[in-house]
Tab-separated table of C-alpha atoms and ligand atoms in Angstrom:
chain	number	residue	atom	x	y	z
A	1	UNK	CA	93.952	28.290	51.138
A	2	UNK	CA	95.041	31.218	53.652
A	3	UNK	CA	92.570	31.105	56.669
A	4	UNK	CA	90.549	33.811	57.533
A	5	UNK	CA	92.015	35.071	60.954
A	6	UNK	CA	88.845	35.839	63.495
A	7	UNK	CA	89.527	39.122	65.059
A	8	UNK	CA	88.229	38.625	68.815
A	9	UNK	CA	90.016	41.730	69.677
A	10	UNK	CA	87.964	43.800	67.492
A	11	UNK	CA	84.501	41.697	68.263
A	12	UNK	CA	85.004	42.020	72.315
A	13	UNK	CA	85.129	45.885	71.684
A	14	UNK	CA	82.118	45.939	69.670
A	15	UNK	CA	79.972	43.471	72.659
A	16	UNK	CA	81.824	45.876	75.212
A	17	UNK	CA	80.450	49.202	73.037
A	18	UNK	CA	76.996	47.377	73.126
A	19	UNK	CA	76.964	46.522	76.715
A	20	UNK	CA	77.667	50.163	77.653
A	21	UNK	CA	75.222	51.752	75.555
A	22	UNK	CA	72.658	49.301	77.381
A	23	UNK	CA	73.822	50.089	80.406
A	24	UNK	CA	73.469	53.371	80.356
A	25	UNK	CA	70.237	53.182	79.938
A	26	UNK	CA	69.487	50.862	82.657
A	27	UNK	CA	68.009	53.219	86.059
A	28	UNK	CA	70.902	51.338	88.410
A	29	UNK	CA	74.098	50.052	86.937
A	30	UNK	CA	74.380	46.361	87.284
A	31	UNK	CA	77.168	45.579	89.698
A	32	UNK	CA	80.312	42.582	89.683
A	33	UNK	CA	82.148	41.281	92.973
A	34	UNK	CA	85.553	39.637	92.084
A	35	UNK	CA	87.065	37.211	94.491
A	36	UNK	CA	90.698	36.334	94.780
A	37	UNK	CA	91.927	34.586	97.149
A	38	UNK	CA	96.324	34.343	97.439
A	39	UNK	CA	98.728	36.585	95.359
A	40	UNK	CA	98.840	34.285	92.220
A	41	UNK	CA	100.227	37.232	90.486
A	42	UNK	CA	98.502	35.784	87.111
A	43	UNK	CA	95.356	35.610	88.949
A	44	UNK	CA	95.984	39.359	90.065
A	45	UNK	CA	96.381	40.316	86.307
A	46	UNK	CA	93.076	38.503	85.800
A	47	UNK	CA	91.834	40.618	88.368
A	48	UNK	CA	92.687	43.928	86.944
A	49	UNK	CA	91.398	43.248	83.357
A	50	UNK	CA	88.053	42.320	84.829
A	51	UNK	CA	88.219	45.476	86.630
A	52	UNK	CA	88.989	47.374	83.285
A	53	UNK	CA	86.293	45.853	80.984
A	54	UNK	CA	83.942	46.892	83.754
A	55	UNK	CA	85.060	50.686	83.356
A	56	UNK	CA	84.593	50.326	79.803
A	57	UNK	CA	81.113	48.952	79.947
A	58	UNK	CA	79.779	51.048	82.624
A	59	UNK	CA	79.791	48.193	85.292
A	60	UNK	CA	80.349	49.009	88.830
A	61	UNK	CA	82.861	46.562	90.550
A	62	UNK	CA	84.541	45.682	93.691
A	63	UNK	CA	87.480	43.505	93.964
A	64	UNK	CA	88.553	41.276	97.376
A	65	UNK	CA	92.201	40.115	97.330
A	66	UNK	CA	92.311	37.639	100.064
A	67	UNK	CA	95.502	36.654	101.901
A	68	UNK	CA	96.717	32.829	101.470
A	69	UNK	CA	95.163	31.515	104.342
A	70	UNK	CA	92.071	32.874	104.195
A	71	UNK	CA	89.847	30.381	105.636
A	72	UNK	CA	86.692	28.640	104.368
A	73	UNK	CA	84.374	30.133	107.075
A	74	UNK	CA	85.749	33.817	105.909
A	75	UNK	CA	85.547	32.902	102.214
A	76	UNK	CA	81.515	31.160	102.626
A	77	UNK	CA	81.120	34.305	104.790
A	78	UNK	CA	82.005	37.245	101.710
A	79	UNK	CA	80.081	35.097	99.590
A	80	UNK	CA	76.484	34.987	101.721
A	81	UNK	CA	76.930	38.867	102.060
A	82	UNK	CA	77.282	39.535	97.876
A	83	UNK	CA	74.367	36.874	97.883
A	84	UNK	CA	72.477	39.232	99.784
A	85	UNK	CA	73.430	42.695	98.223
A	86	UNK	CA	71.157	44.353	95.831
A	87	UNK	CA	74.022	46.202	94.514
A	88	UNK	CA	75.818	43.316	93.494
A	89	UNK	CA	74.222	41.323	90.606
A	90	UNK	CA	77.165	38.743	89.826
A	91	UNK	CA	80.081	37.289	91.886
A	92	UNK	CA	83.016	35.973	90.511
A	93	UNK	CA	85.404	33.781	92.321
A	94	UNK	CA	88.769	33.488	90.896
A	95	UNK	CA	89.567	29.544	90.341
A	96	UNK	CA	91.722	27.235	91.128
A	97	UNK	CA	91.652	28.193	95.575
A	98	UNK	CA	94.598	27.441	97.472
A	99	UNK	CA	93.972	23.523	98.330
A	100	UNK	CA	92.742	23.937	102.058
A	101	UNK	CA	89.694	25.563	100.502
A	102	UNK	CA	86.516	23.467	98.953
A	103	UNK	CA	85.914	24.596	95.639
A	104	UNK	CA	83.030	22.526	95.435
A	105	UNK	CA	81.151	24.152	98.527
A	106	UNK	CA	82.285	27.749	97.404
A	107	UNK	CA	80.792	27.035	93.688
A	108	UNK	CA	77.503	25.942	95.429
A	109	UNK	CA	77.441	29.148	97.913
A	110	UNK	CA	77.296	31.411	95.174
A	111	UNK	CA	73.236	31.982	94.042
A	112	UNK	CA	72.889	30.711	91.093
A	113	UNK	CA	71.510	34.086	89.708
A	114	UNK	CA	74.347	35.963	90.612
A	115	UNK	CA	77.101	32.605	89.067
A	116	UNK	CA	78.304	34.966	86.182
A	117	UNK	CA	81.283	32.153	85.300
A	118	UNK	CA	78.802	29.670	85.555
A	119	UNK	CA	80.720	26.918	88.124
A	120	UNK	CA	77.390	26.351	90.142
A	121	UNK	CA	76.184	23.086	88.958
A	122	UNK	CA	72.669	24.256	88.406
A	123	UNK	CA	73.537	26.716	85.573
A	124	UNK	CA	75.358	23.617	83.836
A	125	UNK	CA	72.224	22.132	84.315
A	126	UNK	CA	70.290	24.311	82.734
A	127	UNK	CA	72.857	24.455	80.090
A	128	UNK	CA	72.505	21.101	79.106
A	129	UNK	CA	68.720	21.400	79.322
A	130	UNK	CA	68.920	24.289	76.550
A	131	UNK	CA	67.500	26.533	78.757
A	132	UNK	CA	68.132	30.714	78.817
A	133	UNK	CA	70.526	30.939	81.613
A	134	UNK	CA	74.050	32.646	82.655
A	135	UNK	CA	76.437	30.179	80.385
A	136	UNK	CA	80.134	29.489	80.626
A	137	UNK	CA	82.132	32.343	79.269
A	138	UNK	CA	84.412	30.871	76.774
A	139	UNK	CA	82.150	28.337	75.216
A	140	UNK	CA	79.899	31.647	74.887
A	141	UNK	CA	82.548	33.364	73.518
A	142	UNK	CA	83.201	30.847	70.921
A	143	UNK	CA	79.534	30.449	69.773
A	144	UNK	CA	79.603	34.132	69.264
A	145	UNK	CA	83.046	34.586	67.265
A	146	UNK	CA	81.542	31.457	65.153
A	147	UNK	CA	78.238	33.280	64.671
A	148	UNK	CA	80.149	36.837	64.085
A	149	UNK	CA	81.633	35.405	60.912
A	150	UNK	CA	78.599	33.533	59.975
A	151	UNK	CA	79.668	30.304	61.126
A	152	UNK	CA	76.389	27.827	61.203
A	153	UNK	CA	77.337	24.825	62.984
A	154	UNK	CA	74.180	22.857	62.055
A	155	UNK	CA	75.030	19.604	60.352
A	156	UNK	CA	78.453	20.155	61.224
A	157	UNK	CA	80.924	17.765	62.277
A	158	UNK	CA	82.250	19.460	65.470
A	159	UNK	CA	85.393	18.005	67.039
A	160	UNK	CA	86.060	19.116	70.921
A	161	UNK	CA	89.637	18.322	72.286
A	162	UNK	CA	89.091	18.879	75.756
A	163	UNK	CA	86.620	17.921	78.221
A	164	UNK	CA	87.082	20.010	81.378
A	165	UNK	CA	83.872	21.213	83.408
A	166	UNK	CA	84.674	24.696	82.161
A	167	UNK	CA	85.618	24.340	78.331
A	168	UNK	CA	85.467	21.139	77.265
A	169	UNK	CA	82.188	19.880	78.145
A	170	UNK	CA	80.154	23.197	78.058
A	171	UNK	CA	81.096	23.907	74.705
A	172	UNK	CA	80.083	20.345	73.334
A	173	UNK	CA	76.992	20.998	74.473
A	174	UNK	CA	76.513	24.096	73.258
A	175	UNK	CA	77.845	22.610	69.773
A	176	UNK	CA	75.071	19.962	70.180
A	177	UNK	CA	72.525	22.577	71.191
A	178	UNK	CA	72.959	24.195	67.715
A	179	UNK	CA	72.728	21.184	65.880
A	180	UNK	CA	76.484	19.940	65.284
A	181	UNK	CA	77.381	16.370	65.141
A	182	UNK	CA	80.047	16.712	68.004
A	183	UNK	CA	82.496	14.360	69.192
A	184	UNK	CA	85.003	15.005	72.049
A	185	UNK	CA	88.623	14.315	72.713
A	186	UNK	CA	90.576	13.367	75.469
A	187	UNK	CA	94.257	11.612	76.646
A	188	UNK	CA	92.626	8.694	76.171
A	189	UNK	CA	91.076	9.268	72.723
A	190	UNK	CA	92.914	6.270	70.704
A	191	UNK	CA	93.330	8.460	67.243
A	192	UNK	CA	92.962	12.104	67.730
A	193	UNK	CA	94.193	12.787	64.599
A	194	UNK	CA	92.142	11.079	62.768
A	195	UNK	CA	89.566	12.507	64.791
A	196	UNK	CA	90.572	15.738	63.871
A	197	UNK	CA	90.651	15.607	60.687
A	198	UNK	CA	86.854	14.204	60.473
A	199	UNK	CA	86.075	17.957	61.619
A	200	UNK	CA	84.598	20.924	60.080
A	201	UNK	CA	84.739	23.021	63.189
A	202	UNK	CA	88.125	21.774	65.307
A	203	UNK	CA	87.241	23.697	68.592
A	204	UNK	CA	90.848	22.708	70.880
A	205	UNK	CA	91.153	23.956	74.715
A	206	UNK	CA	94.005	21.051	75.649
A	207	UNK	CA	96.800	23.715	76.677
A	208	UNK	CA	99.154	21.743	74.581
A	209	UNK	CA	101.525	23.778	72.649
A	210	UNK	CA	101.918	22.467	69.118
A	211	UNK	CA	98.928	19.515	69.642
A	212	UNK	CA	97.277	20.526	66.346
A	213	UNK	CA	99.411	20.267	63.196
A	214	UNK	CA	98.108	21.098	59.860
A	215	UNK	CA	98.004	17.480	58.674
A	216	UNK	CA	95.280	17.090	61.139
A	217	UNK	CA	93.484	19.328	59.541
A	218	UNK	CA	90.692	18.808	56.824
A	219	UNK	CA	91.582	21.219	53.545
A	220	UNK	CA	88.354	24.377	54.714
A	221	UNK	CA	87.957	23.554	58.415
A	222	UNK	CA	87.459	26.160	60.990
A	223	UNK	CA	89.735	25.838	63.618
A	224	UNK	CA	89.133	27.792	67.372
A	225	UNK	CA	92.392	27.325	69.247
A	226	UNK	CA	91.286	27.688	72.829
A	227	UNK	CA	94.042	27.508	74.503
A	228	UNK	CA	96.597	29.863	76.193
A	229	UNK	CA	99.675	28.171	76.200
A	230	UNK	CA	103.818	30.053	76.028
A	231	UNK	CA	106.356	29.057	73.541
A	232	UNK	CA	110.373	28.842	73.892
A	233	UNK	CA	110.574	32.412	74.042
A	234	UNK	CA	107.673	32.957	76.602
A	235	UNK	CA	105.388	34.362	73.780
A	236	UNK	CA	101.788	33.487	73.775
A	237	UNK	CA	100.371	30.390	71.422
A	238	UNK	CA	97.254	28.010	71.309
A	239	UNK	CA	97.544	24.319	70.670
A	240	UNK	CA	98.036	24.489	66.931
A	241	UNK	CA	101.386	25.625	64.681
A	242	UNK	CA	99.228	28.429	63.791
A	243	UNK	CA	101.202	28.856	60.147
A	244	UNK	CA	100.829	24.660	59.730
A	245	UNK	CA	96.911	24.934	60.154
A	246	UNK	CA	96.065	28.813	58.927
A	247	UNK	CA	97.163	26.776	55.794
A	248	UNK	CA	94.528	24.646	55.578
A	249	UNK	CA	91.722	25.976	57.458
A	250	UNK	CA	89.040	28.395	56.212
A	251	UNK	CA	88.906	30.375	59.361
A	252	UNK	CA	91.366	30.425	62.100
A	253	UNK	CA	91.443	32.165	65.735
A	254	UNK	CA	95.063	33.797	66.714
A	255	UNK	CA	96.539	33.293	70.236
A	256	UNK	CA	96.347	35.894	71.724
A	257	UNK	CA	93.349	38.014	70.255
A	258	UNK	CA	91.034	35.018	69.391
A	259	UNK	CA	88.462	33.384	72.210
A	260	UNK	CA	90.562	35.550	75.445
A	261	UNK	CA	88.732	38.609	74.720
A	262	UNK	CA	85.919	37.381	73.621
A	263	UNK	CA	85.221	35.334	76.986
A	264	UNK	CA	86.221	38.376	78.641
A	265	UNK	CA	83.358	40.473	76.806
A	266	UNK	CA	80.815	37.682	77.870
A	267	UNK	CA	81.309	38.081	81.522
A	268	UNK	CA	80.371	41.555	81.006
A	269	UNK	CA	77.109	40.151	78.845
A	270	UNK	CA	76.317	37.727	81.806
A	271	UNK	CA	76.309	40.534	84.320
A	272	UNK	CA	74.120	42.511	82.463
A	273	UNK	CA	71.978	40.086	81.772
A	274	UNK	CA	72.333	39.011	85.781
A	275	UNK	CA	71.525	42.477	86.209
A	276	UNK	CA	68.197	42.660	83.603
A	277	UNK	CA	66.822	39.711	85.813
A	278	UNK	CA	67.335	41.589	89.120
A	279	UNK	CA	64.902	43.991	87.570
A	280	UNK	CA	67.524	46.920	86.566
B	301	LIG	P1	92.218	21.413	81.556
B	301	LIG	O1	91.248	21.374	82.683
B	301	LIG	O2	93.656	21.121	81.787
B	301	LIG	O3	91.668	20.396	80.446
B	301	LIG	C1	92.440	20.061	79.329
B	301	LIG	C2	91.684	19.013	78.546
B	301	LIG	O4	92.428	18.704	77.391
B	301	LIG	C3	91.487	17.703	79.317
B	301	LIG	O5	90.185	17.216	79.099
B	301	LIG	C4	92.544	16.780	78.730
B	301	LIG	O6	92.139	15.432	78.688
B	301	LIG	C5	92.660	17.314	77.314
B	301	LIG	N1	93.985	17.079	76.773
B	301	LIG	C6	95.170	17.493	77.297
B	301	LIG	N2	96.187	17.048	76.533
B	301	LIG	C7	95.641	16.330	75.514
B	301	LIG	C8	96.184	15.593	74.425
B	301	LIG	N3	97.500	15.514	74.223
B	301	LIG	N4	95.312	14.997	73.597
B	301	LIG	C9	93.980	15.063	73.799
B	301	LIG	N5	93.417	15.740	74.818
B	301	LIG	C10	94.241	16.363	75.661
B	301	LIG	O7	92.203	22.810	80.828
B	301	LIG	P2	91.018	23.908	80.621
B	301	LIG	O8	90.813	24.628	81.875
B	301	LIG	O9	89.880	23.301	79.890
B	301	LIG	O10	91.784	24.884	79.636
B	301	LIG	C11	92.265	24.410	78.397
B	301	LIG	C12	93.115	25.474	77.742
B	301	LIG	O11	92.291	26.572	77.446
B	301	LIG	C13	94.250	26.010	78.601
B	301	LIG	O12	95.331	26.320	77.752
B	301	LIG	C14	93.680	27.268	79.197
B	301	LIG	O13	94.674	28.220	79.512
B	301	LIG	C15	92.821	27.747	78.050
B	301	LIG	N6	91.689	28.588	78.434
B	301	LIG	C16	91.497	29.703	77.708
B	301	LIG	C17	90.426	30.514	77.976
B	301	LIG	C18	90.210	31.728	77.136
B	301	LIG	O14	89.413	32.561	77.479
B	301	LIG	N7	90.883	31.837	75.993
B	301	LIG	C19	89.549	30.199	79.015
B	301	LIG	C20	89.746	29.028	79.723
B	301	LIG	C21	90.824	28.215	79.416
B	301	LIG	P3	91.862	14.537	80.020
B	301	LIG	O15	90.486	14.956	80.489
B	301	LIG	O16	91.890	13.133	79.527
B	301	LIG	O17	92.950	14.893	80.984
């Protein structure tokens, strides 16, 4: 069987055509703050897509490129004033800070209504209560490419390999939230292929190049490769031999053009809907 290759590419710019034809119709455009602090020149790249998507979607947005040493006073400080600016409906703050800052602290400064990446623990409370709120942006992602291609994970068996606070662990619950039977991988899972291949949705965000081989694979599975990792020659790739598992699998996402712009469309979804509840 040939897998079916999900075109997030082509999905994104269908959400991003949405979004803008909602927000123009809104009385006050909703507005995005991005925070970076250091010259991470990846992070800077990060920066400038946001800043594009937002042009595309009618989204007004500011960016603040920090120097190194910024300090936590000055960083708490940006925050409280996007906190308090009507203008401004969601803040993001570029992750991982320089290690003098506390991550923590900065994730709970930032009002929860405003937490567009979700990182404030309340909105991953309210996550795993099933509750409407501003959700994680690549789990989102992936529950929309999976609904896009009609994709119903009830019944399922969902298999997670990852468990970070911003993939992993977000995206089982939202698997569980819609009714898969999810289980979820780690370094210390004893069998992960055999794990693996126990899946009909194999959902990996390990940033481990070449992790998932097609033998791991059941024959039909749909497999979202989550990751971003680079092989030999520096080229983008996921976790799995993509030709190994589009093989076996019935649908497949590529690396790059899968989940990336996909999560990059729901950040635009979350400040809209950040927005909507600001009463724009
Ligand atoms: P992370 O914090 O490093 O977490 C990786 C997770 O994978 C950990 O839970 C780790 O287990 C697990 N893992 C690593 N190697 C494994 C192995 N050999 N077997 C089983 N489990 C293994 O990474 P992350 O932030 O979640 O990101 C994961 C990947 O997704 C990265 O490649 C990242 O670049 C990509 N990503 C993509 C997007 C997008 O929009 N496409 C967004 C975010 C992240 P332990 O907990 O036991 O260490």
């Amino acid at each position: 069987m040939a897998a079916v290759a999900m075109d997030g590419t082509a999905l994104a710019a269908r959400i991003k055509e949405e979004i803008r034809s909602q927000v123009e119709a809104l009385a006050v455009k909703p507005g995005l703050a991005v925070v970076l602090v250091g010259e991470d020149p990846a992070s800077r790249v990060y920066v400038r897509g946001r800043k594009k998507d937002c042009v595309q979607c009618g989204i007004y947005s500011e960016e603040y490129i920090l120097p190194q040493d910024t300090t936590q006073g000055e960083l708490l400080a940006l925050i409280d004033v996007l906190n308090g600016r009507e203008d401004i409906d969601g803040i993001l703050v570029q992750f991982p800070l320089p290690e003098h800052l506390d991550s923590r602290a900065v994730q709970l400064a930032i009002r929860p209504d405003k937490d567009v990446d979700c990182v404030h623990p309340a909105n991953m409370g309210y996550l795993v209560l099933g509750e409407n709120s501003l959700r994680p942006c690549t789990p989102a992602g992936v529950m929309r490419l999976l609904a896009e291609y009609g994709i119903d994970p009830t019944g399922r068996n969902c298999v997670m390999v990852g468990r970070s606070n911003i993939v992993g662990k977000p995206q089982a619950m939202m698997m569980l939230l819609r009714d898969a039977t999810v289980t979820v991988c780690h370094t210390k899972t004893a069998d992960l292929a055999r794990e693996c291949r126990r899946a009909d949705i194999l959902i990996t965000a390990a940033g481990q190049r070449g992790l998932i081989t097609g033998d791991m694979v059941k024959e039909g599975a749909v497999v979202i490769d989550v990751a971003v990792n680079r092989d030999e020659e520096g080229r983008l790739c996921g976790d799995a031999i993509y030709d190994q598992v589009a093989a076996r699998a019935s649908y497949i996402t590529p690396v790059p053009g899968g989940v990336g712009p996909v999560t990059r469309a729901m950040l635009m979804e979350n400040t809209l809907l950040a927005a909507r509840r600001h009463g724009k």
